[in-house]
Coordinates of C-alpha atoms in Angstrom, one line a residue:
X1 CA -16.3 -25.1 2.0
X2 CA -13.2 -23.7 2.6
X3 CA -9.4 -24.6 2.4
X4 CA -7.9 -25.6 5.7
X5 CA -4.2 -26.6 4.6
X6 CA -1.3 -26.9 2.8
X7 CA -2.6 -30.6 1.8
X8 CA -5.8 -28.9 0.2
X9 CA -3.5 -26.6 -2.5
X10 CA -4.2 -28.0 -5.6
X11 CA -2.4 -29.1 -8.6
X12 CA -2.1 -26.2 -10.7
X13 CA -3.8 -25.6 -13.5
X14 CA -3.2 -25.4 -17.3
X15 CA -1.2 -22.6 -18.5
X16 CA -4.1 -20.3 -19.8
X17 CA -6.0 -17.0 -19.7
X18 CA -9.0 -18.7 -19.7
X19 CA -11.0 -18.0 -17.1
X20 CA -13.0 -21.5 -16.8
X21 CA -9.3 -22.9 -15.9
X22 CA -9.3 -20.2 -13.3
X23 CA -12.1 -20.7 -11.7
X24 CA -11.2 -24.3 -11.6
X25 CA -7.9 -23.7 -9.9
X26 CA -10.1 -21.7 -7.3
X27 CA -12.7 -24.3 -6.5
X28 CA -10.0 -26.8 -5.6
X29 CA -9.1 -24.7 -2.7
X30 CA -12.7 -24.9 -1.8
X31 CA -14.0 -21.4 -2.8
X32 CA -17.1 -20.7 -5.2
X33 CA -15.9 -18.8 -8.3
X34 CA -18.5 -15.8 -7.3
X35 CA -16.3 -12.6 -7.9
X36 CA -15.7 -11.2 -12.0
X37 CA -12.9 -12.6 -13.8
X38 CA -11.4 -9.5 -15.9
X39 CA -8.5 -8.1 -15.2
X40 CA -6.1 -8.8 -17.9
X41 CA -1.6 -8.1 -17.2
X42 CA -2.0 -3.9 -17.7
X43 CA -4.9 -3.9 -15.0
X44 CA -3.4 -6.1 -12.6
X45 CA -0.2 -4.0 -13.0
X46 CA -2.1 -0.7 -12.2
X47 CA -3.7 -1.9 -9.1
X48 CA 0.0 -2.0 -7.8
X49 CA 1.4 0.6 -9.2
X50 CA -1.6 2.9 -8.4
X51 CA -1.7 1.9 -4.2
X52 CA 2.4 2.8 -4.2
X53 CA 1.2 6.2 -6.6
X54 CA 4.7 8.1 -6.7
X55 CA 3.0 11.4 -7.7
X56 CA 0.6 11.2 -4.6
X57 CA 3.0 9.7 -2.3
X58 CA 6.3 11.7 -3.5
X59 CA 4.4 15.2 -3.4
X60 CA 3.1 14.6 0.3
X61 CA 6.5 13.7 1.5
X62 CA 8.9 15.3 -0.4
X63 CA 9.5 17.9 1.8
X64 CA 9.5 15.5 4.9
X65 CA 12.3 13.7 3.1
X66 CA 14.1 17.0 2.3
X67 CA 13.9 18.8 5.5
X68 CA 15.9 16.1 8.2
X69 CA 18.3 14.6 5.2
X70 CA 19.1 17.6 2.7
X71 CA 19.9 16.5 -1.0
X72 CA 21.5 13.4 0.2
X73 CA 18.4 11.9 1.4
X74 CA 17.9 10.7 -2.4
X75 CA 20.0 7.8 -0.8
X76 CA 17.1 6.9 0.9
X77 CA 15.2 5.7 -1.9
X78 CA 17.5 3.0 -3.2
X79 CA 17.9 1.5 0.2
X80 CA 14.3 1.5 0.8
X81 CA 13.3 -0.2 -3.1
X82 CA 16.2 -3.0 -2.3
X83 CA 14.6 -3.8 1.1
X84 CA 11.2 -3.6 -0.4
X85 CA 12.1 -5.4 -3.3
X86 CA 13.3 -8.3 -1.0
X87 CA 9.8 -8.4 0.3
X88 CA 8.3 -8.3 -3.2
X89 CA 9.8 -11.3 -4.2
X90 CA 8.7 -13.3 -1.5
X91 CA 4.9 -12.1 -2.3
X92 CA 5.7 -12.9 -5.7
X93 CA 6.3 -16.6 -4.4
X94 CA 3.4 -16.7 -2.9
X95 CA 1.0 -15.4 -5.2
X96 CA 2.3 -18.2 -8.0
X97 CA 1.0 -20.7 -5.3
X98 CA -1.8 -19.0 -3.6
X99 CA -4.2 -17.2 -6.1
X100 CA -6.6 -15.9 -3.1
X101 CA -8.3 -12.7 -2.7
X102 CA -7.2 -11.2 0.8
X103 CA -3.6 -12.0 -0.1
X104 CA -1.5 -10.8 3.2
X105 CA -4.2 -12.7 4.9
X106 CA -4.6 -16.3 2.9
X107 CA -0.8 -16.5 2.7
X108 CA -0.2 -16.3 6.5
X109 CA -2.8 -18.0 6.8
X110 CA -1.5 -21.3 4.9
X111 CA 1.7 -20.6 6.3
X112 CA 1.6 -20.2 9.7
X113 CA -2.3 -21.1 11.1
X114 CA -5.8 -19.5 11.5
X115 CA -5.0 -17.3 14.3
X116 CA -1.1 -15.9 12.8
X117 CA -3.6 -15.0 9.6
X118 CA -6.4 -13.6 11.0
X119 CA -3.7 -10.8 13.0
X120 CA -2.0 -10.8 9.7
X121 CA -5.4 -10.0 7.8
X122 CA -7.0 -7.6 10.5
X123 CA -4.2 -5.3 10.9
X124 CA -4.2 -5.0 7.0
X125 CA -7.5 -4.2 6.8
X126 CA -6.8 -1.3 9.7
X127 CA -3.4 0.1 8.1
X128 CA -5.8 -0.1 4.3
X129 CA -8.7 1.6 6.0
X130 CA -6.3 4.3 7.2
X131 CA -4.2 4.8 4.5
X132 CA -7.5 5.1 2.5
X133 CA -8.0 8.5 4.4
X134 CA -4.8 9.2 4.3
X135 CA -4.4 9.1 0.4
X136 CA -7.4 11.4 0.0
X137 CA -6.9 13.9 2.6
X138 CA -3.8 14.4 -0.5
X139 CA -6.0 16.3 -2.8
X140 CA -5.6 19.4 -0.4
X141 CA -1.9 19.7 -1.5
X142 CA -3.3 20.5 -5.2
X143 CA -6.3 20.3 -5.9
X144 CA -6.2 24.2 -4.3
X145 CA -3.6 25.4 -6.3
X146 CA -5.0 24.3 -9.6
X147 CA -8.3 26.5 -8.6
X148 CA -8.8 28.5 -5.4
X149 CA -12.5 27.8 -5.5
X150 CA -11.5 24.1 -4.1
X151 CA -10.4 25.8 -1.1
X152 CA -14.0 25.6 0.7
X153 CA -13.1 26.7 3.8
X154 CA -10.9 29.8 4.7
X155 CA -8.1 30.9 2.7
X156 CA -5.3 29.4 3.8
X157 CA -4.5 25.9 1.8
X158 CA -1.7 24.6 3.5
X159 CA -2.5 21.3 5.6
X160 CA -0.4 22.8 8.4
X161 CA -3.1 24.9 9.2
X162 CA -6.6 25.1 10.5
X163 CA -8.7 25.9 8.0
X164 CA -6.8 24.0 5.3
X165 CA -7.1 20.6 7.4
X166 CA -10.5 21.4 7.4
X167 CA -10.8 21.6 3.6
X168 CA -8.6 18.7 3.1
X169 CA -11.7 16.7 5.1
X170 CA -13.8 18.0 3.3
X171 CA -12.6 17.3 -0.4
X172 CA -10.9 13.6 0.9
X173 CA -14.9 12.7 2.7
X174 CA -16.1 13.7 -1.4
X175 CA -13.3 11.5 -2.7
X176 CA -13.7 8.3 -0.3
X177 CA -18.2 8.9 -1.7
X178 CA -16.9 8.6 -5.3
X179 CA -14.4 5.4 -4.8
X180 CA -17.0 3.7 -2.8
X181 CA -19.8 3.9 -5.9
X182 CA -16.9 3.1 -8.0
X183 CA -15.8 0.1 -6.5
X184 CA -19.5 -1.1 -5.8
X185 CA -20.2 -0.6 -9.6
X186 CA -18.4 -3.6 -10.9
X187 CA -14.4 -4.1 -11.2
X188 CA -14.7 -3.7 -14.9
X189 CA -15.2 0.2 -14.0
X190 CA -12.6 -0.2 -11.6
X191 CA -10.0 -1.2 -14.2
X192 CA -11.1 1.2 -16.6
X193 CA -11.1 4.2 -14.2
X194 CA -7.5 2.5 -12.6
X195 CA -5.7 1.8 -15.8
X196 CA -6.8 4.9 -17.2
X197 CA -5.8 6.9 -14.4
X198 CA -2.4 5.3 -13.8
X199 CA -1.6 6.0 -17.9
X200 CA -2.4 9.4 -17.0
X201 CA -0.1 9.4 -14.0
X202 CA 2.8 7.8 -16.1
X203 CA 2.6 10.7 -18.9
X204 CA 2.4 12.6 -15.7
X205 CA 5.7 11.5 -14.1
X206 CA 7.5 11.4 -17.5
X207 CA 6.5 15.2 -17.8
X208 CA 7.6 15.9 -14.6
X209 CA 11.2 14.1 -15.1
X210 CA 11.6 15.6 -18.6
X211 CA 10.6 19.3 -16.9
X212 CA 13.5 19.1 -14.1
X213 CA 15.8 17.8 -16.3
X214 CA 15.6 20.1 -18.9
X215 CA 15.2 23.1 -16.8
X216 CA 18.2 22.0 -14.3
X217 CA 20.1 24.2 -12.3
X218 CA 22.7 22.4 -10.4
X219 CA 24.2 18.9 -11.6
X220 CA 23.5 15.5 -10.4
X221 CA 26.2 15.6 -7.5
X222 CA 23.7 17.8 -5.3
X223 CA 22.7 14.0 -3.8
X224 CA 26.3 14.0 -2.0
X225 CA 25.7 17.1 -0.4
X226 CA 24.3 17.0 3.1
X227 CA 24.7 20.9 4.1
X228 CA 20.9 21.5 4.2
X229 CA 20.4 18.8 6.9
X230 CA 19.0 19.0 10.6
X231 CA 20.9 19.6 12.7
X232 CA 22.9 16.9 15.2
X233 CA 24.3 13.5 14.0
X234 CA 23.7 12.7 10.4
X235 CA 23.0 9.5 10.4
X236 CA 19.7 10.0 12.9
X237 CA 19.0 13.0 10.2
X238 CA 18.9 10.2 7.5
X239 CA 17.0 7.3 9.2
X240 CA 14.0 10.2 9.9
X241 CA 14.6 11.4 6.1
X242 CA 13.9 7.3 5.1
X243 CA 10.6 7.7 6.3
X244 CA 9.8 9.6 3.0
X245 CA 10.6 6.5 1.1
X246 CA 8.6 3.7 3.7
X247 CA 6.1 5.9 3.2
X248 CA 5.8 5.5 -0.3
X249 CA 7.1 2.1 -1.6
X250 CA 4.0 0.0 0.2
X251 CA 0.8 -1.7 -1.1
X252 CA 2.5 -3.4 -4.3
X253 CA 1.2 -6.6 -3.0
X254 CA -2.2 -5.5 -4.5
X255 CA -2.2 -7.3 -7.4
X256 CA -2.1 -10.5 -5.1
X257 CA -5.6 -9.1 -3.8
X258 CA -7.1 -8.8 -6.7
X259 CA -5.8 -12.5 -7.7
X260 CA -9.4 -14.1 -8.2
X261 CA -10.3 -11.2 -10.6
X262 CA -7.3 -11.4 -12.0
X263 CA -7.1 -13.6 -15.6
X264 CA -4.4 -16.3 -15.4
X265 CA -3.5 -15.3 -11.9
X266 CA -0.7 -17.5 -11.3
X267 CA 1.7 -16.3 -13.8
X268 CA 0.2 -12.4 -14.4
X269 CA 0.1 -11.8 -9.9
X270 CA 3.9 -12.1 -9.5
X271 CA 4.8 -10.6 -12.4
X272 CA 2.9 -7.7 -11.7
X273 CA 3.5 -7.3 -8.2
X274 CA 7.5 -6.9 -9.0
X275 CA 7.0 -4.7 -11.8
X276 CA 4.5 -2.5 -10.1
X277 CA 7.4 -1.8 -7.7
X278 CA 10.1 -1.9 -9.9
X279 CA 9.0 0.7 -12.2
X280 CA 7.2 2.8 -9.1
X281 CA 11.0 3.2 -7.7
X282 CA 12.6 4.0 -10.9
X283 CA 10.2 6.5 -11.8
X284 CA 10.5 8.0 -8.8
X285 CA 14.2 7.9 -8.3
X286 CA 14.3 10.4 -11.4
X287 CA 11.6 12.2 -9.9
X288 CA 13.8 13.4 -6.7
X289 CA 17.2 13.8 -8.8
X290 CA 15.2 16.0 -11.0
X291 CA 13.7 18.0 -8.5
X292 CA 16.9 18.0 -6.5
X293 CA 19.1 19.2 -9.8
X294 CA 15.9 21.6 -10.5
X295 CA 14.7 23.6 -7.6
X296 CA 16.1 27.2 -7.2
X297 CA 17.3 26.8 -4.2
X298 CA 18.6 24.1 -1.7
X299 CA 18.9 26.5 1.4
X300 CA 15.9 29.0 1.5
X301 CA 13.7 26.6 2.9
X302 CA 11.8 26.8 -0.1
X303 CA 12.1 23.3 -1.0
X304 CA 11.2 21.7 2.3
X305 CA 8.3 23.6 3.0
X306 CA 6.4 23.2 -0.8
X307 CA 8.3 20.1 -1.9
X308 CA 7.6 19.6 -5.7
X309 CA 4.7 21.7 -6.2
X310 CA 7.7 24.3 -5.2
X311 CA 10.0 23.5 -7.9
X312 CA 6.6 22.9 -10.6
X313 CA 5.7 26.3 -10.2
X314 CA 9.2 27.9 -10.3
X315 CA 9.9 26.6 -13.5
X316 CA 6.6 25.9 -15.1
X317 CA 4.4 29.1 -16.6
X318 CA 0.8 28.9 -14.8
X319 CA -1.0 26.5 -17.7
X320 CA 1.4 23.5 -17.5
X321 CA 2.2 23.7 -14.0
X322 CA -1.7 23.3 -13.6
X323 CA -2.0 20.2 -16.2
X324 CA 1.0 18.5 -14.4
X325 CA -0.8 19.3 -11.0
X326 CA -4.0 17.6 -12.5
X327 CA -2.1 14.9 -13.2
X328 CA -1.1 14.6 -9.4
X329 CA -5.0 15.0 -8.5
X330 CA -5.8 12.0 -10.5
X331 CA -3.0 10.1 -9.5
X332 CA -4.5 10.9 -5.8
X333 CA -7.9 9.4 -6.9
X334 CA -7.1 6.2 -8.4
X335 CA -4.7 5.7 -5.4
X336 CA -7.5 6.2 -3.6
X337 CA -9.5 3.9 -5.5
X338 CA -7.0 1.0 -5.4
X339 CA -6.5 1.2 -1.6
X340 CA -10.0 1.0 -1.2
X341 CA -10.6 -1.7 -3.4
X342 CA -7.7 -4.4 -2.4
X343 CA -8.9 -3.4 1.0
X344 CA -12.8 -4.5 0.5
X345 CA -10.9 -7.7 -1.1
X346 CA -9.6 -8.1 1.9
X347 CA -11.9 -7.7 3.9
X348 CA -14.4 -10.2 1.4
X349 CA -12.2 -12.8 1.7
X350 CA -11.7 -12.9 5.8
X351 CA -15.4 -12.9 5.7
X352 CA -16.1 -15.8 3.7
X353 CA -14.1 -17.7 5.8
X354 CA -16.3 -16.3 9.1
X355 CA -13.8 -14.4 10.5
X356 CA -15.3 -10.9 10.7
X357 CA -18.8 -9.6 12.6
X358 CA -21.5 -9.7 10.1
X359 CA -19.3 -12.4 7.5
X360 CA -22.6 -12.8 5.8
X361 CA -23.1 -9.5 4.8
X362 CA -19.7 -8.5 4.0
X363 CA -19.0 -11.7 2.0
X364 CA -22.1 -11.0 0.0
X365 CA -21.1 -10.7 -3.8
X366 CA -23.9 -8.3 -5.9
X367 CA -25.3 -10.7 -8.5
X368 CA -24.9 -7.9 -11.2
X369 CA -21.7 -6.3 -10.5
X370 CA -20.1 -9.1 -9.0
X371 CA -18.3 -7.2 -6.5
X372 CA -18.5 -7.6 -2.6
X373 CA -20.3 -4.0 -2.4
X374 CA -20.3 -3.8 1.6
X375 CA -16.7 -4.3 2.2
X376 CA -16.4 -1.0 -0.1
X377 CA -19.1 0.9 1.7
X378 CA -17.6 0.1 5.2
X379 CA -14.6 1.2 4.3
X380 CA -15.4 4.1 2.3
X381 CA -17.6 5.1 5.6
X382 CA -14.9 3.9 8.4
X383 CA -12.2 6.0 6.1
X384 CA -14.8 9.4 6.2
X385 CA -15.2 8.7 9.9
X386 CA -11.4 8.7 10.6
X387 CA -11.3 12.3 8.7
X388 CA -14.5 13.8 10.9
X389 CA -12.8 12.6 13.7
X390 CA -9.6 14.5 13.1
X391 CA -11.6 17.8 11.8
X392 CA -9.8 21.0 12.5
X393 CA -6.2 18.7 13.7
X394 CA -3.6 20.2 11.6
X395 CA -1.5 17.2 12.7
X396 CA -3.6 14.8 10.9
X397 CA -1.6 14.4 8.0
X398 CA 1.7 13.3 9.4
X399 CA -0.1 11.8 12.6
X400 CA -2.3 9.5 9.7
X401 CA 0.7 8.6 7.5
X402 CA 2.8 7.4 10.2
X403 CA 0.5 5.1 12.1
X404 CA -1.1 3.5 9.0
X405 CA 2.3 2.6 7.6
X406 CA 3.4 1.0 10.5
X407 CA 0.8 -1.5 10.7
X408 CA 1.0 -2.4 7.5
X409 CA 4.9 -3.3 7.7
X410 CA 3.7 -5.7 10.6
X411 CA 1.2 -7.1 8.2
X412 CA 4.4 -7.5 6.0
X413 CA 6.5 -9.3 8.9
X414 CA 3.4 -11.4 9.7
X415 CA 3.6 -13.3 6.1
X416 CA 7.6 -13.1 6.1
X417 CA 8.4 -14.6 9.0
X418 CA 6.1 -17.7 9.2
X419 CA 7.0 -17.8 5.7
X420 CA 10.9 -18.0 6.6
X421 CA 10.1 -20.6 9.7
X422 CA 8.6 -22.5 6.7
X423 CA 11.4 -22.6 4.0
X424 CA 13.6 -23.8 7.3
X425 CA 11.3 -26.8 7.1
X426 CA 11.8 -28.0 3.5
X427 CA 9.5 -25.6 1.7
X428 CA 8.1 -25.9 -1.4
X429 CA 8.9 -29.4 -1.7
X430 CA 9.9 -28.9 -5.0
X431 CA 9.5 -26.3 -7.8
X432 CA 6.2 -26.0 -9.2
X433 CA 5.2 -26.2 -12.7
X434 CA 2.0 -26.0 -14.7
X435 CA 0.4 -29.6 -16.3
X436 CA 2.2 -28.4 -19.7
X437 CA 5.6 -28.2 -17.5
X438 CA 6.0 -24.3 -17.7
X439 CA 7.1 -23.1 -14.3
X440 CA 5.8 -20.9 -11.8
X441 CA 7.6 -17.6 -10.2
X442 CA 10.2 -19.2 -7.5
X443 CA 13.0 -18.4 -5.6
X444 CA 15.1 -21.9 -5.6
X445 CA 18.2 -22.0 -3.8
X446 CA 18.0 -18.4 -3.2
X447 CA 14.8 -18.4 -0.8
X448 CA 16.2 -18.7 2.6
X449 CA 18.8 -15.8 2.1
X450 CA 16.2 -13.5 0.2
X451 CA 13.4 -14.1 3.0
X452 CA 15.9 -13.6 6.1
X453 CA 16.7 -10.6 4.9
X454 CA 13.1 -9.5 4.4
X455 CA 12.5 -10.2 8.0
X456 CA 15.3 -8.5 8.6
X457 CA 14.5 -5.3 6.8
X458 CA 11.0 -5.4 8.2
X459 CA 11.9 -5.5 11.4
X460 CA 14.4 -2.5 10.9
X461 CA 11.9 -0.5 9.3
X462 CA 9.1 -0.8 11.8
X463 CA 11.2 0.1 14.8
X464 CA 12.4 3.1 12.7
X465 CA 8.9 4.2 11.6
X466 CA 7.3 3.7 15.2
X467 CA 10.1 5.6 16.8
X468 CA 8.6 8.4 19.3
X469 CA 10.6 11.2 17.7
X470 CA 9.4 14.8 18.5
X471 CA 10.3 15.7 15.3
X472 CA 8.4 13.6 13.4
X473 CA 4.7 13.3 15.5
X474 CA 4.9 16.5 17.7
X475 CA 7.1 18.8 15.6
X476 CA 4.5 22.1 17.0
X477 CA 4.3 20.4 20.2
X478 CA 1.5 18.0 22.0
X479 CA 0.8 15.6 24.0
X480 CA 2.7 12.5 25.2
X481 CA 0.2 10.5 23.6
X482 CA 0.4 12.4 19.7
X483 CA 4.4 11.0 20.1
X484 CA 3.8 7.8 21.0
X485 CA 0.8 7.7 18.4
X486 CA 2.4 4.5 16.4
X487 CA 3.1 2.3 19.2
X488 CA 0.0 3.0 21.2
X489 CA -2.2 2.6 17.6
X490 CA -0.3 -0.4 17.5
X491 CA -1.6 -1.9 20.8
X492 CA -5.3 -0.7 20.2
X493 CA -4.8 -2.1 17.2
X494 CA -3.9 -5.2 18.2
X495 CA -6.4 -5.6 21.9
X496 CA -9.2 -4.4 19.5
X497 CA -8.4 -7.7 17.0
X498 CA -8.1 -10.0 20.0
X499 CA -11.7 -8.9 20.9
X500 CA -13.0 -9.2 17.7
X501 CA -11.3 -12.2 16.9
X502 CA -13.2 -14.0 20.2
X503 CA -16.7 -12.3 19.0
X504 CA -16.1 -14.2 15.8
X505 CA -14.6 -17.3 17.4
X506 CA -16.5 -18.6 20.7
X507 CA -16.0 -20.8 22.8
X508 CA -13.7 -21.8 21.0
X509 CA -9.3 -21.7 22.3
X510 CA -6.5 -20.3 20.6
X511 CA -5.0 -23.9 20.5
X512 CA -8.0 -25.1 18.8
X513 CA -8.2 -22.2 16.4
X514 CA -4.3 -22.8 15.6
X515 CA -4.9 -26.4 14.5
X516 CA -7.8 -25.3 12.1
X517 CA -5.0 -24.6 9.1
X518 CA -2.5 -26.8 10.2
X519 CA 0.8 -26.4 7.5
X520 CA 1.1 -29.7 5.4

């Protein structure tokens, strides 16, 4: 049986951590208990703050940032956490009320209609399934300059060129094996390889901040200064420079995926999901100043072209420059790890519901692990396939990065804005509170403003992130099609769903399929 309204959400549970109240709470939306309840506050926590994974995401596309916008570009990152914050707390909302697996999915779903979720879920599942590859393709930036003997293929480790985006296929097709048996062994590993990693990649970013800051060379009034920029207008220099931070500061809603798995899901989920962000953009905030106030030079090009592993290796001796570098490598895999695993969430939780090909497989839960093993494989194979498909494209990086993100902001804009078109109506009714009156994560009075502006900034950032610029998708030249990659992966994207969506739906019309959740 499965929830088909707003009418079916039930009264909420007990304040508890016990995981019998739990899986209560879940049955009254009509779903079977089947997946592990273990993740305790720290777990769920890492699962967010491991997708958004500053050290990965900051060392790919530092020098992006860098490059168009000079120092100033630091202004970037502020804008981007207050716009992405504005999202957050709408998801935070929403997971208080909605305790689902497949988050981006269930909450459109409820809010706007079977067919406004199923878009919402399916172009999730793409951007997670490319963002996967993306994210491992990462350990070529350092897994190289720790040891040359990870360089496989070639000599020449720079992603820029042939033989190193050949070797970044390579070692990201090994990564995406290992996550897959990981996330098929049981979440219990999961959390334990995920928490473990992210504690790792705190210490990490705390070295890192405590290196530049220590070792400065400039003070912190380098982000006013905008001489190293590209050249023309600045302002276009500094919407292509905000890319750097899009990139990054997505995929908090992941503790929201992992709600059914997730002990006392209602109060940890929203919690999590704004710290997760929260402490990802302050961390990383210090990160850039540091590196900024640090790096030997602002107009060499140095710092554009090697980003922070640039300024690591200037002003760390060869041993601690590697350990910090480590650090970056495992921050690459338990990204890595939590992409994939909110994605096979996902991608469970559509299936239950019959709205993928082969639901019965893919909703399948191992009776020992407890985990929906095929949704990891097929993403695990799906993201190996994307790499061997771009073997040999030096492009792939940037060309990856750009078209994932994209789609995932739309995912974003399709929980937002039927979420908006609902507060208009009246809702929630009223504020929610547990049976021993504690009350749940809400926005009150504030709702309306805060989600208009989310849907405001959404729409802002997608149009800047799908923008055909040469600079950005055919910087060494190409074809028409590598610069109007996002829009057109977009489009497939979207004519691929509507065909799957009839394979899993027929004879059967949009209007009918509309009226299956109909809001309460």
């Amino acid at each position: 049986m499965v929830a088909t309204a707003d009418s079916l959400v039930p009264d909420l549970p007990p304040s508890t951590s016990d995981t019998s109240a739990d899986s209560a709470d879940l049955a009254r939306f009509g779903y079977e208990p089947v997946l592990h309840r273990k993740l305790g506050r720290y777990a769920s926590f890492a699962a967010g703050f491991s997708f958004v994974s500053i050290l990965t995401t900051i060392f790919q596309f530092f020098g992006l940032g860098y490059s168009f916008g000079g120092a100033a570009f630091f202004w970037t990152w502020p804008i981007v956490f207050a716009g992405q914050f504005l999202v957050a707390l709408n998801f935070a909302e929403l997971a208080a009320r909605y305790p689902l697996s497949g988050s981006i999915y269930q909450w459109s779903r409820h809010l706007a209609g079977e067919l406004v979720g199923w878009f919402a879920g399916w172009m999730m599942i793409i951007a997670q399934i490319v963002t996967a590859a993306a994210a491992a393709i990462a350990l070529q930036v350092v897994l190289p300059s720790i040891w040359s003997g990870f360089q496989l293929v070639g000599t020449d480790s720079s992603l820029t060129s042939h033989d190193g985006a050949v070797n970044a296929v390579i070692l990201g097709s090994a990564l995406l094996v290992i996550t897959t048996f990981i996330n098929v062994a049981g979440i219990d590993w999961m959390a334990r390889i995920n928490s473990l990693g992210v504690t790792i990649e705190i210490i990490g970013v705390i070295a890192v901040i405590a290196v530049f800051f220590t070792h400065a060379d400039r003070g912190p009034s380098v982000v006013m200064e905008t001489d190293q920029a590209a050249p023309g207008p600045y302002w276009a220099a500094f919407l292509v420079s905000g890319l750097m931070a899009a990139y990054v500061m997505v995929g908090f809603d992941s503790a929201g995926e992992l709600s059914e798995e997730t002990k006392n899901p209602r109060h940890v989920a929203p919690r999590t999901i704004l710290t997760a962000l929260a402490v990802s953009a302050l961390g990383g905030g210090l990160i850039l100043l540091g590196a900024l106030m640090a790096a030997p030079s602002l107009t060499d090009g140095s710092l554009g072209a090697g980003g922070l592993a640039y300024v690591i290796e200037a002003k760390l001796d060869t041993t601690p420059g590697k350990v910090v570098l480590a650090c970056v490598a495992v921050a690459i895999t338990v990204c890595t790890l939590a992409i994939q695993t909110a994605g096979s969430r996902l991608m469970f939780s559509m299936a239950r519901d019959g709205r993928l090909p082969f639901s019965a497989r893919l909703s399948a839960v191992h009776p020992r692990f407890g985990t929906p093993a095929w949704p990891s494989v097929v993403i695990g194979v799906l993201g190996i396939g994307l790499l061997v498909l771009n073997l040999g494209n030096a492009a792939i990086f940037a060309t990856m990065a750009s078209v994932c993100i994209v789609t995932l902001y739309l995912a974003y804009l399709l929980v937002t804005v039927p979420l908006l078109v609902r507060r208009i109506k009246g809702w929630p009714a009223d504020d929610a509170t547990t049976e021993t009156g504690a009350p749940l994560f809400g926005l009150g009075r504030f709702g309306i403003p805060i989600n208009a502006l989310a849907v405001v900034w959404g729409i802002a950032m997608a149009i800047n992130l799908a923008w055909p610029r040469e600079e950005v998708y055919t910087p060494a030249g190409g074809s028409w099609w590598m610069l109007w990659g996002a829009p057109l992966f977009v489009l497939v994207t979207v004519l691929a769903g509507i065909l799957v969506h009839r394979l899993v739906t027929p004879g059967r019309s949009a209007a009918a399929l509309d009226t299956a959740v109909q809001p309460a």
